[in-house]
CSV table of C-alpha atoms and ligand atoms in Angstrom, one decimal:
chain,number,residue,atom,x,y,z
A,1259,MET,CA,34.0,87.1,-13.8
A,1260,ARG,CA,33.2,84.8,-10.9
A,1261,GLU,CA,33.8,81.2,-11.5
A,1262,ILE,CA,32.5,78.6,-9.1
A,1263,GLY,CA,35.3,76.3,-7.9
A,1264,ASP,CA,35.7,73.1,-5.9
A,1265,VAL,CA,34.1,72.2,-2.6
A,1266,ILE,CA,35.6,74.4,0.1
A,1267,LEU,CA,33.4,73.4,3.0
A,1268,ASP,CA,31.8,70.0,3.5
A,1269,LEU,CA,29.3,69.1,6.2
A,1270,ARG,CA,29.0,65.3,6.7
A,1271,SER,CA,26.1,63.7,8.7
A,1272,VAL,CA,25.9,66.4,11.3
A,1273,SER,CA,23.5,65.8,14.2
A,1274,LEU,CA,23.0,68.3,17.0
A,1275,ALA,CA,20.7,68.0,20.0
A,1276,PHE,CA,20.0,70.3,23.0
A,1277,GLY,CA,18.7,67.9,25.6
A,1278,GLY,CA,15.7,66.3,24.0
A,1279,VAL,CA,15.5,68.9,21.2
A,1280,LYS,CA,16.9,67.6,17.9
A,1281,ALA,CA,18.1,70.8,16.2
A,1282,LEU,CA,19.9,69.0,13.4
A,1283,THR,CA,19.5,65.4,12.2
A,1284,ASP,CA,22.0,63.8,9.9
A,1285,ILE,CA,22.6,66.9,7.7
A,1286,SER,CA,25.1,66.7,4.8
A,1287,PHE,CA,25.8,69.4,2.2
A,1288,ASP,CA,28.7,71.1,0.6
A,1289,VAL,CA,29.7,74.6,-0.3
A,1290,ARG,CA,31.7,75.4,-3.4
A,1291,GLU,CA,34.3,78.1,-3.6
A,1292,HIS,CA,32.9,81.5,-4.8
A,1293,GLU,CA,29.2,80.3,-4.7
A,1294,ILE,CA,26.3,81.8,-2.9
A,1295,ARG,CA,24.7,78.9,-1.0
A,1296,ALA,CA,21.4,79.6,0.7
A,1297,ILE,CA,20.0,77.7,3.7
A,1298,ILE,CA,16.2,78.1,3.9
A,1299,GLY,CA,13.4,76.6,6.0
A,1300,PRO,CA,10.6,77.5,8.4
A,1301,ASN,CA,11.2,78.9,11.9
A,1302,GLY,CA,13.1,76.6,14.1
A,1303,ALA,CA,14.2,74.4,11.2
A,1304,GLY,CA,17.9,74.5,12.4
A,1305,LYS,CA,19.3,77.1,10.1
A,1306,SER,CA,21.1,79.2,12.7
A,1307,SER,CA,22.2,76.1,14.5
A,1308,MET,CA,23.9,75.0,11.2
A,1309,LEU,CA,25.9,78.2,11.0
A,1310,ASN,CA,26.8,77.8,14.6
A,1311,VAL,CA,28.2,74.3,13.9
A,1312,ILE,CA,30.2,75.7,11.0
A,1313,ASN,CA,31.7,78.5,13.1
A,1314,GLY,CA,32.4,76.3,16.1
A,1315,VAL,CA,29.9,77.8,18.6
A,1316,TYR,CA,27.9,74.6,18.7
A,1317,ARG,CA,29.5,71.2,19.0
A,1318,PRO,CA,27.6,68.5,17.0
A,1319,GLN,CA,27.2,65.1,18.7
A,1320,GLU,CA,27.6,63.4,15.3
A,1321,GLY,CA,29.3,64.2,12.0
A,1322,GLU,CA,32.1,66.4,10.9
A,1323,VAL,CA,33.0,69.6,9.2
A,1324,ILE,CA,35.6,69.4,6.4
A,1325,LEU,CA,37.2,72.7,5.6
A,1326,ARG,CA,39.5,72.8,2.6
A,1327,GLY,CA,40.1,69.0,3.0
A,1328,GLU,CA,40.8,69.2,6.7
A,1329,HIS,CA,38.5,67.2,9.0
A,1330,PHE,CA,37.1,68.6,12.2
A,1331,ARG,CA,34.8,67.0,14.8
A,1332,ARG,CA,34.4,70.5,16.2
A,1333,MET,CA,35.4,73.8,14.8
A,1334,ASP,CA,37.1,76.1,17.2
A,1335,PRO,CA,36.0,79.8,16.9
A,1336,TYR,CA,39.6,81.1,16.9
A,1337,ARG,CA,40.6,78.7,14.2
A,1338,VAL,CA,37.5,79.6,12.3
A,1339,ALA,CA,38.4,83.2,12.2
A,1340,ARG,CA,42.0,82.3,11.3
A,1341,ALA,CA,40.7,80.2,8.4
A,1342,GLY,CA,38.9,83.2,7.0
A,1343,ILE,CA,35.3,82.5,8.1
A,1344,ALA,CA,33.3,85.5,9.3
A,1345,ARG,CA,29.6,85.9,10.1
A,1346,THR,CA,26.9,88.3,10.6
A,1347,PHE,CA,24.2,87.8,13.3
A,1348,GLN,CA,20.5,87.2,13.2
A,1349,SER,CA,20.2,89.5,16.2
A,1350,LEU,CA,22.6,92.4,15.8
A,1351,ALA,CA,25.8,92.2,17.9
A,1352,LEU,CA,27.1,95.7,17.4
A,1353,PHE,CA,28.4,98.1,20.0
A,1354,LYS,CA,25.5,100.6,20.0
A,1355,GLY,CA,27.3,103.4,21.7
A,1356,MET,CA,30.3,103.2,19.4
A,1357,SER,CA,30.6,104.9,16.0
A,1358,VAL,CA,30.2,103.0,12.7
A,1359,ILE,CA,33.9,103.2,12.0
A,1360,ASP,CA,34.9,101.9,15.4
A,1361,ASN,CA,32.4,99.0,15.1
A,1362,ILE,CA,33.9,98.0,11.7
A,1363,MET,CA,37.3,98.3,13.2
A,1364,THR,CA,36.5,95.6,15.7
A,1365,GLY,CA,36.5,93.2,12.8
A,1366,ARG,CA,40.2,93.9,12.4
A,1367,ASN,CA,41.0,92.9,16.0
A,1368,LEU,CA,42.1,89.4,15.3
A,1369,LYS,CA,44.6,90.6,12.6
A,1370,MET,CA,45.9,93.2,15.0
A,1371,LYS,CA,46.3,90.9,18.0
A,1372,ALA,CA,48.5,88.7,16.0
A,1373,ASN,CA,51.1,91.4,16.1
A,1374,LEU,CA,50.7,92.4,19.7
A,1375,PHE,CA,54.3,91.4,20.5
A,1376,GLN,CA,55.7,93.4,17.7
A,1377,GLN,CA,53.6,96.4,18.7
A,1378,ALA,CA,55.0,96.2,22.2
A,1379,VAL,CA,58.7,96.1,21.2
A,1380,TRP,CA,58.7,98.3,18.1
A,1381,TRP,CA,56.4,101.3,17.8
A,1382,GLY,CA,57.1,102.2,14.2
A,1383,PRO,CA,55.8,99.2,12.4
A,1384,ALA,CA,52.8,99.0,14.8
A,1385,GLN,CA,51.9,102.5,13.9
A,1386,ARG,CA,52.1,101.7,10.2
A,1387,GLU,CA,50.0,98.6,10.8
A,1388,GLU,CA,47.3,100.7,12.6
A,1389,LEU,CA,47.3,103.0,9.5
A,1390,ALA,CA,46.9,100.0,7.2
A,1391,HIS,CA,44.0,98.8,9.2
A,1392,ARG,CA,42.3,102.2,9.2
A,1393,ALA,CA,42.8,102.3,5.4
A,1394,LYS,CA,41.1,98.9,5.0
A,1395,VAL,CA,38.2,100.0,7.1
A,1396,GLU,CA,37.8,103.2,5.0
A,1397,GLU,CA,37.8,101.0,1.9
A,1398,ILE,CA,34.9,99.0,3.3
A,1399,ILE,CA,33.0,102.2,4.3
A,1400,ASP,CA,33.3,103.4,0.7
A,1401,PHE,CA,32.3,100.0,-0.6
A,1402,LEU,CA,29.1,100.0,1.6
A,1403,GLU,CA,28.3,103.6,0.8
A,1404,ILE,CA,28.2,104.7,4.4
A,1405,GLN,CA,30.7,107.5,4.4
A,1406,HIS,CA,28.0,110.0,5.6
A,1407,ILE,CA,27.5,108.1,8.8
A,1408,ARG,CA,31.0,106.9,9.6
A,1409,LYS,CA,31.1,108.9,12.9
A,1410,THR,CA,27.5,108.2,14.0
A,1411,PRO,CA,26.9,106.0,17.0
A,1412,VAL,CA,25.4,102.7,15.6
A,1413,GLY,CA,22.5,102.8,18.1
A,1414,ARG,CA,21.1,106.0,16.4
A,1415,LEU,CA,20.9,104.4,12.9
A,1416,PRO,CA,17.9,102.9,11.4
A,1417,TYR,CA,17.8,99.1,11.5
A,1418,GLY,CA,18.6,98.6,7.8
A,1419,LEU,CA,21.9,100.6,8.1
A,1420,GLN,CA,22.8,98.8,11.3
A,1421,LYS,CA,22.6,95.5,9.4
A,1422,ARG,CA,24.9,97.1,6.8
A,1423,VAL,CA,27.4,98.0,9.5
A,1424,ASP,CA,27.3,94.5,10.8
A,1425,LEU,CA,28.2,93.3,7.2
A,1426,GLY,CA,31.0,95.8,7.3
A,1427,ARG,CA,32.4,94.4,10.5
A,1428,ALA,CA,32.4,90.9,9.0
A,1429,LEU,CA,34.0,92.2,5.8
A,1430,ALA,CA,36.8,93.9,7.8
A,1431,MET,CA,38.0,90.3,8.6
A,1432,GLU,CA,38.6,89.9,4.8
A,1433,PRO,CA,36.8,86.6,4.9
A,1434,GLN,CA,37.0,83.9,2.3
A,1435,ILE,CA,33.7,82.4,3.6
A,1436,LEU,CA,31.0,84.7,4.8
A,1437,LEU,CA,28.1,83.3,6.9
A,1438,LEU,CA,25.1,85.6,6.8
A,1439,ASP,CA,22.2,84.9,9.2
A,1440,GLU,CA,19.1,86.6,7.8
A,1441,PRO,CA,20.9,89.8,6.7
A,1442,MET,CA,17.6,91.2,5.4
A,1443,ALA,CA,15.3,90.4,8.3
A,1444,GLY,CA,13.1,93.4,9.3
A,1445,MET,CA,14.1,95.4,6.2
A,1446,ASN,CA,11.8,97.3,3.9
A,1447,VAL,CA,11.9,96.6,0.1
A,1448,GLU,CA,14.4,99.3,-0.7
A,1449,GLU,CA,16.8,98.2,2.1
A,1450,LYS,CA,16.5,94.6,0.9
A,1451,GLN,CA,17.4,95.7,-2.6
A,1452,ASP,CA,20.5,97.5,-1.3
A,1453,MET,CA,21.6,94.6,0.8
A,1454,SER,CA,21.1,92.2,-2.1
A,1455,ARG,CA,23.3,94.3,-4.3
A,1456,PHE,CA,26.0,94.5,-1.6
A,1457,ILE,CA,26.0,90.7,-1.2
A,1458,LEU,CA,26.2,90.2,-4.9
A,1459,ASP,CA,29.1,92.7,-5.1
A,1460,VAL,CA,31.0,91.1,-2.3
A,1461,ASN,CA,30.7,87.8,-4.0
A,1462,ASP,CA,31.6,89.1,-7.4
A,1463,GLN,CA,34.3,91.6,-6.6
A,1464,PHE,CA,36.1,89.8,-3.7
A,1465,GLY,CA,35.2,86.3,-4.8
A,1466,THR,CA,33.9,85.6,-1.3
A,1467,THR,CA,32.0,82.3,-0.8
A,1468,ILE,CA,28.7,83.1,0.9
A,1469,VAL,CA,26.4,81.0,3.0
A,1470,LEU,CA,23.1,82.8,3.3
A,1471,ILE,CA,20.2,82.2,5.6
A,1472,GLU,CA,17.2,84.1,4.3
A,1473,HIS,CA,13.4,83.9,4.6
A,1474,ASP,CA,12.5,86.0,1.7
A,1475,MET,CA,12.1,83.5,-1.2
A,1476,GLY,CA,12.4,86.2,-3.9
A,1477,VAL,CA,15.8,87.2,-2.5
A,1478,VAL,CA,16.9,83.6,-2.2
A,1479,MET,CA,15.9,82.8,-5.8
A,1480,ASP,CA,17.6,85.9,-7.1
A,1481,LEU,CA,20.9,85.6,-5.2
A,1482,SER,CA,21.7,81.9,-4.7
A,1483,ASP,CA,23.5,79.4,-6.9
A,1484,ARG,CA,22.3,76.5,-4.8
A,1485,VAL,CA,19.8,76.1,-1.9
A,1486,VAL,CA,19.6,73.6,0.9
A,1487,VAL,CA,16.2,73.3,2.6
A,1488,LEU,CA,15.8,72.3,6.3
A,1489,ASP,CA,12.6,71.4,8.1
A,1490,TYR,CA,12.5,70.3,11.7
A,1491,GLY,CA,16.3,69.7,11.7
A,1492,ARG,CA,16.2,67.5,8.6
A,1493,LYS,CA,17.3,68.2,5.1
A,1494,ILE,CA,14.4,68.0,2.7
A,1495,GLY,CA,15.8,69.6,-0.4
A,1496,ASP,CA,19.1,70.5,-2.0
A,1497,GLY,CA,19.7,71.9,-5.5
A,1498,SER,CA,19.3,74.9,-7.8
A,1499,PRO,CA,16.7,77.5,-6.9
A,1500,ASP,CA,14.4,76.0,-9.6
A,1501,GLU,CA,14.8,72.5,-8.4
A,1502,VAL,CA,14.1,73.5,-4.8
A,1503,ARG,CA,11.1,75.6,-5.7
A,1504,THR,CA,9.4,72.7,-7.5
A,1505,ASN,CA,10.3,70.1,-4.9
A,1506,PRO,CA,7.0,68.7,-3.5
A,1507,GLU,CA,8.4,68.1,0.0
A,1508,VAL,CA,9.7,71.7,0.1
A,1509,ILE,CA,6.3,73.1,-1.1
A,1510,LYS,CA,4.6,71.0,1.6
A,1511,ALA,CA,6.9,72.3,4.4
A,1512,TYR,CA,6.3,75.9,3.3
A,1513,LEU,CA,2.5,75.5,3.0
A,1514,GLY,CA,2.4,74.0,6.5
A,1515,ALA,CA,4.5,76.7,8.0
A,1516,SER,CA,3.3,79.9,9.5
A,1517,HIS,CA,5.0,82.1,7.0
B,2747,ATP,N1,21.2,77.2,22.4
B,2747,ATP,C1,20.1,76.4,22.3
B,2747,ATP,N2,19.6,75.8,23.4
B,2747,ATP,C2,18.5,75.0,23.2
B,2747,ATP,N3,17.8,74.9,22.1
B,2747,ATP,C3,18.3,75.5,21.0
B,2747,ATP,C4,19.4,76.3,21.1
B,2747,ATP,N4,19.7,76.9,19.8
B,2747,ATP,C5,18.7,76.4,19.1
B,2747,ATP,N5,17.8,75.6,19.8
B,2747,ATP,C6,16.7,74.9,19.2
B,2747,ATP,O1,17.0,74.2,18.0
B,2747,ATP,C7,16.0,74.3,17.1
B,2747,ATP,C8,16.6,75.0,15.8
B,2747,ATP,O2,16.8,76.4,16.1
B,2747,ATP,P1,17.5,77.4,15.1
B,2747,ATP,O3,17.7,78.7,15.8
B,2747,ATP,O4,18.7,76.8,14.6
B,2747,ATP,O5,16.4,77.5,14.0
B,2747,ATP,P2,16.3,78.5,12.8
B,2747,ATP,O6,16.0,77.7,11.6
B,2747,ATP,O7,17.5,79.4,12.7
B,2747,ATP,O8,15.0,79.4,13.1
B,2747,ATP,P3,14.6,80.9,12.9
B,2747,ATP,O9,14.1,81.0,11.4
B,2747,ATP,O10,13.5,81.2,13.8
B,2747,ATP,O11,15.8,81.7,13.1
B,2747,ATP,C9,14.9,75.1,17.7
B,2747,ATP,O12,13.9,74.1,18.2
B,2747,ATP,C10,15.5,75.8,18.8
B,2747,ATP,O13,14.7,76.1,19.9
B,2748,MG,MG1,17.7,81.4,12.9
């Protein structure tokens, strides 16, 4: 049984601007171990920017990120991966010509590179390591129920399955914190149900902490323990799904939005 733990990731007064565009203004929220924490808000609210601050792609002008008690003005992508943070992308970033299995294998690269020296001087252990990586990837393929397409080039798959492969690539990093940027965008109802089930299973079976950006409010309400709401780069709500759903400011932002 999953039990929500202490704060593992803490964002404090984060502000980020691109020239004159304020993408994030004074945003603070925390993420507890093993929880599913949703970030919602209308288009352009700053949701993806928030994930990019967490994983060190964007450098905020103000504020800090505290990861397991360690303070960072800026996260460094390499350190982020080492710290067990993986992500999926709003626009898919898979190698379309490569097979499903090879795409998921790219998620193991960081773990393999750590042993490059050993691989160069001693073939035996390196070969065993390669086998161990393959076994892990096969485990993920079983978990995501994509055995039947393991050799198929990703570009030939329907969109919903490509998103599942992208999740597999992130899972191959064996993350402790998984950042999902609209994992269900563009999916039909059935694909959304499948993806929801996989997200819940990852959270439940592996204990992975999940930060989830999602537009579908039904999905958000079903999956998340707590929700933070952004609008025009500001935080306008934070709490349980029920608290957020009945928050007048949140209702106003959504009624005024195009979707
Ligand atoms: N690299 C960038 N350079 C310039 N402006 C950017 C950049 N990234 C984001 N922005 C701007 O920051 C604001 C927030 O964008 P962001 O992509 O974080 O929103 P979002 O909530 O993820 O929106 P969506 O729901 O459309 O994905 C927008 O005004 C966007 O144009
Ligand atoms: Mg976005």
